[in-house]
mmCIF file with all atom_site columns, C-alpha atoms in Angstrom:
data_model
loop_
_atom_site.group_PDB
_atom_site.id
_atom_site.type_symbol
_atom_site.label_atom_id
_atom_site.label_alt_id
_atom_site.label_comp_id
_atom_site.label_asym_id
_atom_site.label_entity_id
_atom_site.label_seq_id
_atom_site.pdbx_PDB_ins_code
_atom_site.Cartn_x
_atom_site.Cartn_y
_atom_site.Cartn_z
_atom_site.occupancy
_atom_site.B_iso_or_equiv
_atom_site.pdbx_formal_charge
_atom_site.auth_seq_id
_atom_site.auth_comp_id
_atom_site.auth_asym_id
_atom_site.auth_atom_id
_atom_site.pdbx_PDB_model_num
ATOM 1   C CA . MET A 1 1   ? -53.429 6.790   -9.674  1.00 0.00 ? 16  MET A CA 1
ATOM 2   C CA . ASP A 1 2   ? -50.833 5.543   -7.220  1.00 0.00 ? 17  ASP A CA 1
ATOM 3   C CA . SER A 1 3   ? -48.661 4.069   -9.960  1.00 0.00 ? 18  SER A CA 1
ATOM 4   C CA . THR A 1 4   ? -48.459 7.437   -11.727 1.00 0.00 ? 19  THR A CA 1
ATOM 5   C CA . LEU A 1 5   ? -47.333 9.128   -8.490  1.00 0.00 ? 20  LEU A CA 1
ATOM 6   C CA . ILE A 1 6   ? -44.727 6.430   -7.965  1.00 0.00 ? 21  ILE A CA 1
ATOM 7   C CA . GLN A 1 7   ? -43.594 6.874   -11.569 1.00 0.00 ? 22  GLN A CA 1
ATOM 8   C CA . ILE A 1 8   ? -43.323 10.653  -11.133 1.00 0.00 ? 23  ILE A CA 1
ATOM 9   C CA . ASN A 1 9   ? -41.369 10.272  -7.841  1.00 0.00 ? 24  ASN A CA 1
ATOM 10  C CA . TYR A 1 10  ? -39.052 7.756   -9.468  1.00 0.00 ? 25  TYR A CA 1
ATOM 11  C CA . GLU A 1 11  ? -38.408 10.121  -12.391 1.00 0.00 ? 26  GLU A CA 1
ATOM 12  C CA . GLN A 1 12  ? -37.760 12.993  -9.983  1.00 0.00 ? 27  GLN A CA 1
ATOM 13  C CA . GLN A 1 13  ? -35.297 10.850  -8.027  1.00 0.00 ? 28  GLN A CA 1
ATOM 14  C CA . GLN A 1 14  ? -33.504 9.960   -11.241 1.00 0.00 ? 29  GLN A CA 1
ATOM 15  C CA . GLN A 1 15  ? -33.326 13.620  -12.226 1.00 0.00 ? 30  GLN A CA 1
ATOM 16  C CA . HIS A 1 16  ? -31.961 14.553  -8.785  1.00 0.00 ? 31  HIS A CA 1
ATOM 17  C CA . TYR A 1 17  ? -29.408 11.765  -8.983  1.00 0.00 ? 32  TYR A CA 1
ATOM 18  C CA . LEU A 1 18  ? -28.270 12.848  -12.460 1.00 0.00 ? 33  LEU A CA 1
ATOM 19  C CA . LEU A 1 19  ? -28.063 16.462  -11.286 1.00 0.00 ? 34  LEU A CA 1
ATOM 20  C CA . PHE A 1 20  ? -26.017 15.366  -8.266  1.00 0.00 ? 35  PHE A CA 1
ATOM 21  C CA . GLU A 1 21  ? -23.650 13.312  -10.444 1.00 0.00 ? 36  GLU A CA 1
ATOM 22  C CA . TYR A 1 22  ? -23.233 16.243  -12.815 1.00 0.00 ? 37  TYR A CA 1
ATOM 23  C CA . ALA A 1 23  ? -22.463 18.618  -9.928  1.00 0.00 ? 38  ALA A CA 1
ATOM 24  C CA . LYS A 1 24  ? -19.958 16.141  -8.494  1.00 0.00 ? 39  LYS A CA 1
ATOM 25  C CA . THR A 1 25  ? -18.232 15.839  -11.871 1.00 0.00 ? 40  THR A CA 1
ATOM 26  C CA . VAL A 1 26  ? -18.068 19.624  -12.255 1.00 0.00 ? 41  VAL A CA 1
ATOM 27  C CA . ILE A 1 27  ? -16.586 20.035  -8.767  1.00 0.00 ? 42  ILE A CA 1
ATOM 28  C CA . LEU A 1 28  ? -13.992 17.285  -9.318  1.00 0.00 ? 43  LEU A CA 1
ATOM 29  C CA . ASN A 1 29  ? -13.020 18.813  -12.669 1.00 0.00 ? 44  ASN A CA 1
ATOM 30  C CA . MET A 1 30  ? -12.726 22.191  -10.972 1.00 0.00 ? 45  MET A CA 1
ATOM 31  C CA . PHE A 1 31  ? -10.336 20.746  -8.351  1.00 0.00 ? 46  PHE A CA 1
ATOM 32  C CA . ASP A 1 32  ? -8.314  19.069  -11.089 1.00 0.00 ? 47  ASP A CA 1
ATOM 33  C CA . SER A 1 33  ? -8.183  22.395  -12.893 1.00 0.00 ? 48  SER A CA 1
ATOM 34  C CA . PHE A 1 34  ? -6.919  24.076  -9.728  1.00 0.00 ? 49  PHE A CA 1
ATOM 35  C CA . LYS A 1 35  ? -4.164  21.483  -9.471  1.00 0.00 ? 50  LYS A CA 1
ATOM 36  C CA . ASP A 1 36  ? -3.276  21.967  -13.140 1.00 0.00 ? 51  ASP A CA 1
ATOM 37  C CA . HIS A 1 37  ? -2.920  25.706  -12.550 1.00 0.00 ? 52  HIS A CA 1
ATOM 38  C CA . GLY A 1 38  ? -0.633  25.316  -9.542  1.00 0.00 ? 53  GLY A CA 1
ATOM 39  C CA . PHE A 1 39  ? -3.212  25.517  -6.780  1.00 0.00 ? 54  PHE A CA 1
ATOM 40  C CA . LEU A 1 40  ? -2.280  22.718  -4.430  1.00 0.00 ? 55  LEU A CA 1
ATOM 41  C CA . SER A 1 41  ? -3.608  21.778  -1.033  1.00 0.00 ? 56  SER A CA 1
ATOM 42  C CA . VAL A 1 42  ? -1.622  22.799  2.023   1.00 0.00 ? 57  VAL A CA 1
ATOM 43  C CA . SER A 1 43  ? -0.596  19.184  2.519   1.00 0.00 ? 58  SER A CA 1
ATOM 44  C CA . GLU A 1 44  ? 0.626   18.838  -1.075  1.00 0.00 ? 59  GLU A CA 1
ATOM 45  C CA . LYS A 1 45  ? 2.597   22.084  -0.784  1.00 0.00 ? 60  LYS A CA 1
ATOM 46  C CA . ALA A 1 46  ? 4.154   20.934  2.475   1.00 0.00 ? 61  ALA A CA 1
ATOM 47  C CA . ASP A 1 47  ? 5.054   17.572  0.950   1.00 0.00 ? 62  ASP A CA 1
ATOM 48  C CA . ARG A 1 48  ? 6.601   19.265  -2.083  1.00 0.00 ? 63  ARG A CA 1
ATOM 49  C CA . GLU A 1 49  ? 8.644   21.566  0.145   1.00 0.00 ? 64  GLU A CA 1
ATOM 50  C CA . THR A 1 50  ? 9.738   18.604  2.264   1.00 0.00 ? 65  THR A CA 1
ATOM 51  C CA . LEU A 1 51  ? 10.792  16.681  -0.843  1.00 0.00 ? 66  LEU A CA 1
ATOM 52  C CA . ASN A 1 52  ? 12.824  19.684  -1.956  1.00 0.00 ? 67  ASN A CA 1
ATOM 53  C CA . THR A 1 53  ? 14.743  19.626  1.352   1.00 0.00 ? 68  THR A CA 1
ATOM 54  C CA . ILE A 1 54  ? 16.111  16.125  0.723   1.00 0.00 ? 69  ILE A CA 1
ATOM 55  C CA . GLU A 1 55  ? 19.802  16.375  0.007   1.00 0.00 ? 70  GLU A CA 1
ATOM 56  C CA . ASP A 1 56  ? 21.142  15.276  -3.379  1.00 0.00 ? 71  ASP A CA 1
ATOM 57  C CA . CYS A 1 57  ? 23.402  12.628  -1.860  1.00 0.00 ? 72  CYS A CA 1
ATOM 58  C CA . TYR A 1 58  ? 20.321  10.538  -1.031  1.00 0.00 ? 73  TYR A CA 1
ATOM 59  C CA . TYR A 1 59  ? 19.647  10.120  -4.737  1.00 0.00 ? 74  TYR A CA 1
ATOM 60  C CA . ILE A 1 60  ? 23.031  8.468   -5.336  1.00 0.00 ? 75  ILE A CA 1
ATOM 61  C CA . GLU A 1 61  ? 22.519  4.749   -5.806  1.00 0.00 ? 76  GLU A CA 1
ATOM 62  C CA . ASN A 1 62  ? 26.051  3.357   -5.511  1.00 0.00 ? 77  ASN A CA 1
ATOM 63  C CA . ASN A 1 63  ? 27.961  3.003   -2.249  1.00 0.00 ? 78  ASN A CA 1
ATOM 64  C CA . PHE A 1 64  ? 25.944  5.531   -0.252  1.00 0.00 ? 79  PHE A CA 1
ATOM 65  C CA . ASP A 1 65  ? 25.318  4.681   3.382   1.00 0.00 ? 80  ASP A CA 1
ATOM 66  C CA . PRO A 1 66  ? 22.645  7.045   4.758   1.00 0.00 ? 81  PRO A CA 1
ATOM 67  C CA . LYS A 1 67  ? 23.211  5.945   8.362   1.00 0.00 ? 82  LYS A CA 1
ATOM 68  C CA . GLU A 1 68  ? 26.906  6.733   8.182   1.00 0.00 ? 83  GLU A CA 1
ATOM 69  C CA . TYR A 1 69  ? 26.183  10.040  6.458   1.00 0.00 ? 84  TYR A CA 1
ATOM 70  C CA . GLU A 1 70  ? 23.688  11.153  9.107   1.00 0.00 ? 85  GLU A CA 1
ATOM 71  C CA . LEU A 1 71  ? 25.978  10.127  11.969  1.00 0.00 ? 86  LEU A CA 1
ATOM 72  C CA . GLN A 1 72  ? 28.886  12.012  10.427  1.00 0.00 ? 87  GLN A CA 1
ATOM 73  C CA . LYS A 1 73  ? 26.647  15.021  9.957   1.00 0.00 ? 88  LYS A CA 1
ATOM 74  C CA . LEU A 1 74  ? 25.555  14.938  13.597  1.00 0.00 ? 89  LEU A CA 1
ATOM 75  C CA . LEU A 1 75  ? 29.121  14.490  14.831  1.00 0.00 ? 90  LEU A CA 1
ATOM 76  C CA . SER A 1 76  ? 30.440  17.308  12.658  1.00 0.00 ? 91  SER A CA 1
ATOM 77  C CA . SER A 1 77  ? 27.836  19.670  14.113  1.00 0.00 ? 92  SER A CA 1
ATOM 78  C CA . GLN A 1 78  ? 29.164  19.057  17.657  1.00 0.00 ? 93  GLN A CA 1
ATOM 79  C CA . ASN A 1 79  ? 32.330  21.165  17.169  1.00 0.00 ? 94  ASN A CA 1
ATOM 80  C CA . GLY A 1 80  ? 34.672  18.699  18.832  1.00 0.00 ? 95  GLY A CA 1
ATOM 81  C CA . ASN A 1 81  ? 32.285  17.656  21.590  1.00 0.00 ? 96  ASN A CA 1
ATOM 82  C CA . PRO A 1 82  ? 32.385  13.816  21.756  1.00 0.00 ? 97  PRO A CA 1
ATOM 83  C CA . PHE A 1 83  ? 28.795  13.654  23.053  1.00 0.00 ? 98  PHE A CA 1
ATOM 84  C CA . LEU A 1 84  ? 25.721  14.135  20.937  1.00 0.00 ? 99  LEU A CA 1
ATOM 85  C CA . ASN A 1 85  ? 23.093  16.657  21.920  1.00 0.00 ? 100 ASN A CA 1
ATOM 86  C CA . LEU A 1 86  ? 19.801  14.830  22.410  1.00 0.00 ? 101 LEU A CA 1
ATOM 87  C CA . SER A 1 87  ? 17.712  17.706  21.062  1.00 0.00 ? 102 SER A CA 1
ATOM 88  C CA . ASP A 1 88  ? 19.796  17.741  17.843  1.00 0.00 ? 103 ASP A CA 1
ATOM 89  C CA . VAL A 1 89  ? 19.341  14.002  17.410  1.00 0.00 ? 104 VAL A CA 1
ATOM 90  C CA . ILE A 1 90  ? 15.578  14.230  18.006  1.00 0.00 ? 105 ILE A CA 1
ATOM 91  C CA . ALA A 1 91  ? 15.220  17.200  15.639  1.00 0.00 ? 106 ALA A CA 1
ATOM 92  C CA . ARG A 1 92  ? 17.156  15.378  12.910  1.00 0.00 ? 107 ARG A CA 1
ATOM 93  C CA . ARG A 1 93  ? 15.127  12.194  13.466  1.00 0.00 ? 108 ARG A CA 1
ATOM 94  C CA . ASP A 1 94  ? 11.874  14.156  13.180  1.00 0.00 ? 109 ASP A CA 1
ATOM 95  C CA . ARG A 1 95  ? 13.088  15.843  9.982   1.00 0.00 ? 110 ARG A CA 1
ATOM 96  C CA . LEU A 1 96  ? 14.063  12.493  8.467   1.00 0.00 ? 111 LEU A CA 1
ATOM 97  C CA . ASP A 1 97  ? 10.715  11.028  9.517   1.00 0.00 ? 112 ASP A CA 1
ATOM 98  C CA . THR A 1 98  ? 8.895   13.919  7.806   1.00 0.00 ? 113 THR A CA 1
ATOM 99  C CA . GLN A 1 99  ? 10.967  13.395  4.666   1.00 0.00 ? 114 GLN A CA 1
ATOM 100 C CA . LEU A 1 100 ? 10.262  9.652   4.748   1.00 0.00 ? 115 LEU A CA 1
ATOM 101 C CA . THR A 1 101 ? 6.530   10.311  5.064   1.00 0.00 ? 116 THR A CA 1
ATOM 102 C CA . ALA A 1 102 ? 6.599   12.719  2.107   1.00 0.00 ? 117 ALA A CA 1
ATOM 103 C CA . VAL A 1 103 ? 8.552   10.244  -0.028  1.00 0.00 ? 118 VAL A CA 1
ATOM 104 C CA . SER A 1 104 ? 6.171   7.423   0.930   1.00 0.00 ? 119 SER A CA 1
ATOM 105 C CA . LYS A 1 105 ? 3.153   9.528   -0.031  1.00 0.00 ? 120 LYS A CA 1
ATOM 106 C CA . ARG A 1 106 ? 4.751   10.464  -3.352  1.00 0.00 ? 121 ARG A CA 1
ATOM 107 C CA . VAL A 1 107 ? 5.641   6.856   -4.152  1.00 0.00 ? 122 VAL A CA 1
ATOM 108 C CA . SER A 1 108 ? 2.128   5.705   -3.246  1.00 0.00 ? 123 SER A CA 1
ATOM 109 C CA . LYS A 1 109 ? 0.642   8.420   -5.441  1.00 0.00 ? 124 LYS A CA 1
ATOM 110 C CA . LEU A 1 110 ? 2.882   7.423   -8.371  1.00 0.00 ? 125 LEU A CA 1
ATOM 111 C CA . VAL A 1 111 ? 1.997   3.754   -7.906  1.00 0.00 ? 126 VAL A CA 1
ATOM 112 C CA . LEU A 1 112 ? -1.709  4.592   -7.972  1.00 0.00 ? 127 LEU A CA 1
ATOM 113 C CA . GLU A 1 113 ? -1.309  6.864   -11.001 1.00 0.00 ? 128 GLU A CA 1
ATOM 114 C CA . ASN A 1 114 ? 0.584   4.197   -12.918 1.00 0.00 ? 129 ASN A CA 1
ATOM 115 C CA . SER A 1 115 ? -1.373  1.160   -11.755 1.00 0.00 ? 130 SER A CA 1
ATOM 116 C CA . SER A 1 116 ? -3.227  0.881   -15.077 1.00 0.00 ? 131 SER A CA 1
ATOM 117 C CA . SER A 1 117 ? 0.016   0.828   -17.069 1.00 0.00 ? 132 SER A CA 1
ATOM 118 C CA . TYR A 1 118 ? 1.446   -1.653  -14.559 1.00 0.00 ? 133 TYR A CA 1
ATOM 119 C CA . THR A 1 119 ? -1.598  -3.872  -15.051 1.00 0.00 ? 134 THR A CA 1
ATOM 120 C CA . ALA A 1 120 ? -1.316  -3.627  -18.836 1.00 0.00 ? 135 ALA A CA 1
ATOM 121 C CA . GLU A 1 121 ? 2.389   -4.450  -18.695 1.00 0.00 ? 136 GLU A CA 1
ATOM 122 C CA . LEU A 1 122 ? 1.708   -7.375  -16.374 1.00 0.00 ? 137 LEU A CA 1
ATOM 123 C CA . GLN A 1 123 ? -0.847  -8.686  -18.878 1.00 0.00 ? 138 GLN A CA 1
ATOM 124 C CA . ARG A 1 124 ? 1.753   -8.386  -21.649 1.00 0.00 ? 139 ARG A CA 1
ATOM 125 C CA . VAL A 1 125 ? 4.218   -10.336 -19.517 1.00 0.00 ? 140 VAL A CA 1
ATOM 126 C CA . THR A 1 126 ? 1.591   -13.013 -18.882 1.00 0.00 ? 141 THR A CA 1
ATOM 127 C CA . VAL A 1 127 ? 0.832   -13.298 -22.611 1.00 0.00 ? 142 VAL A CA 1
ATOM 128 C CA . LEU A 1 128 ? 4.561   -13.440 -23.374 1.00 0.00 ? 143 LEU A CA 1
ATOM 129 C CA . THR A 1 129 ? 5.070   -16.119 -20.729 1.00 0.00 ? 144 THR A CA 1
ATOM 130 C CA . SER A 1 130 ? 2.262   -18.182 -22.233 1.00 0.00 ? 145 SER A CA 1
ATOM 131 C CA . ALA A 1 131 ? 3.729   -17.773 -25.722 1.00 0.00 ? 146 ALA A CA 1
ATOM 132 C CA . LEU A 1 132 ? 7.161   -18.814 -24.469 1.00 0.00 ? 147 LEU A CA 1
ATOM 133 C CA . GLU A 1 133 ? 5.696   -21.866 -22.744 1.00 0.00 ? 148 GLU A CA 1
ATOM 134 C CA . GLY A 1 134 ? 4.032   -22.809 -26.039 1.00 0.00 ? 149 GLY A CA 1
ATOM 135 C CA . SER A 1 135 ? 7.329   -22.305 -27.873 1.00 0.00 ? 150 SER A CA 1
ATOM 136 C CA . ILE A 1 136 ? 9.176   -24.463 -25.370 1.00 0.00 ? 151 ILE A CA 1
ATOM 137 C CA . GLU A 1 137 ? 6.592   -27.217 -25.790 1.00 0.00 ? 152 GLU A CA 1
ATOM 138 C CA . THR A 1 138 ? 6.924   -26.947 -29.591 1.00 0.00 ? 153 THR A CA 1
ATOM 139 C CA . CYS A 1 139 ? 10.728  -27.245 -29.289 1.00 0.00 ? 154 CYS A CA 1
ATOM 140 C CA . HIS A 1 140 ? 10.414  -30.315 -27.053 1.00 0.00 ? 155 HIS A CA 1
ATOM 141 C CA . THR A 1 141 ? 8.009   -31.937 -29.496 1.00 0.00 ? 156 THR A CA 1
ATOM 142 C CA . ALA A 1 142 ? 10.281  -31.125 -32.450 1.00 0.00 ? 157 ALA A CA 1
ATOM 143 C CA . ARG A 1 143 ? 13.335  -32.561 -30.665 1.00 0.00 ? 158 ARG A CA 1
ATOM 144 C CA . ARG A 1 144 ? 11.397  -35.698 -29.735 1.00 0.00 ? 159 ARG A CA 1
ATOM 145 C CA . ASN A 1 145 ? 10.304  -36.138 -33.362 1.00 0.00 ? 160 ASN A CA 1
ATOM 146 C CA . LEU A 1 146 ? 13.872  -35.533 -34.604 1.00 0.00 ? 161 LEU A CA 1
ATOM 147 C CA . ARG A 1 147 ? 15.222  -38.185 -32.228 1.00 0.00 ? 162 ARG A CA 1
ATOM 148 C CA . ARG A 1 148 ? 12.535  -40.608 -33.403 1.00 0.00 ? 163 ARG A CA 1
ATOM 149 C CA . ALA A 1 149 ? 13.335  -39.840 -37.061 1.00 0.00 ? 164 ALA A CA 1
ATOM 150 C CA . GLN A 1 150 ? 17.063  -40.217 -36.407 1.00 0.00 ? 165 GLN A CA 1
ATOM 151 C CA . TYR A 1 151 ? 16.456  -43.586 -34.728 1.00 0.00 ? 166 TYR A CA 1
ATOM 152 C CA . GLN A 1 152 ? 14.247  -44.763 -37.609 1.00 0.00 ? 167 GLN A CA 1
ATOM 153 C CA . ILE A 1 153 ? 16.781  -43.641 -40.233 1.00 0.00 ? 168 ILE A CA 1
ATOM 154 C CA . THR A 1 154 ? 19.618  -45.329 -38.350 1.00 0.00 ? 169 THR A CA 1
ATOM 155 C CA . THR A 1 155 ? 17.585  -48.530 -37.995 1.00 0.00 ? 170 THR A CA 1
ATOM 156 C CA . ARG A 1 156 ? 16.721  -48.555 -41.713 1.00 0.00 ? 171 ARG A CA 1
ATOM 157 C CA . ASN A 1 157 ? 20.331  -47.879 -42.703 1.00 0.00 ? 172 ASN A CA 1
ATOM 158 C CA . LEU A 1 158 ? 21.530  -50.703 -40.480 1.00 0.00 ? 173 LEU A CA 1
ATOM 159 C CA . GLY A 1 159 ? 18.866  -52.961 -41.994 1.00 0.00 ? 174 GLY A CA 1
ATOM 160 C CA . LEU A 1 160 ? 20.067  -52.015 -45.502 1.00 0.00 ? 175 LEU A CA 1
ATOM 161 C CA . ILE A 1 161 ? 23.682  -52.659 -44.552 1.00 0.00 ? 176 ILE A CA 1
ATOM 162 C CA . ARG A 1 162 ? 22.746  -56.025 -43.066 1.00 0.00 ? 177 ARG A CA 1
ATOM 163 C CA . ASN A 1 163 ? 20.790  -56.979 -46.196 1.00 0.00 ? 178 ASN A CA 1
ATOM 164 C CA . ALA A 1 164 ? 23.656  -55.833 -48.412 1.00 0.00 ? 179 ALA A CA 1
ATOM 165 C CA . MET A 1 165 ? 26.129  -57.991 -46.472 1.00 0.00 ? 180 MET A CA 1
ATOM 166 C CA . ARG A 1 166 ? 24.076  -61.166 -47.043 1.00 0.00 ? 181 ARG A CA 1
#
């Protein structure tokens, strides 16, 4: 009698677990659907807006010095005053820090999204490296055998020449 009750409780627990997993899957799919339709969290919207505030000059790769650019920008906002306003410097620093945080989050998200392709590519590189190591070993063996054959041919030819001279 007790074993049948245990069996029934176990089956009920399994059913509850499966129902819970199904509900979790439905909810996660619903959130993904919201994201697909443009419904983003407040944090994601704020990050997107922050990323949109980054000036185009930061995307230039060659010969761009961001420190020099920011200092020139601060100095140009002083209207001839040789001293920097501390509140302007702190506000600019905070804005840059917010932009850096948004960029870091975006890069982390992209790394996580593409980690499977990175892993697959790394495996391809490992296989290619192994194949190249095998090819290098084959080349070394072939060169060693060619040197041995060249030595044997030279030795035989010298032996023939010596026998012909006798």
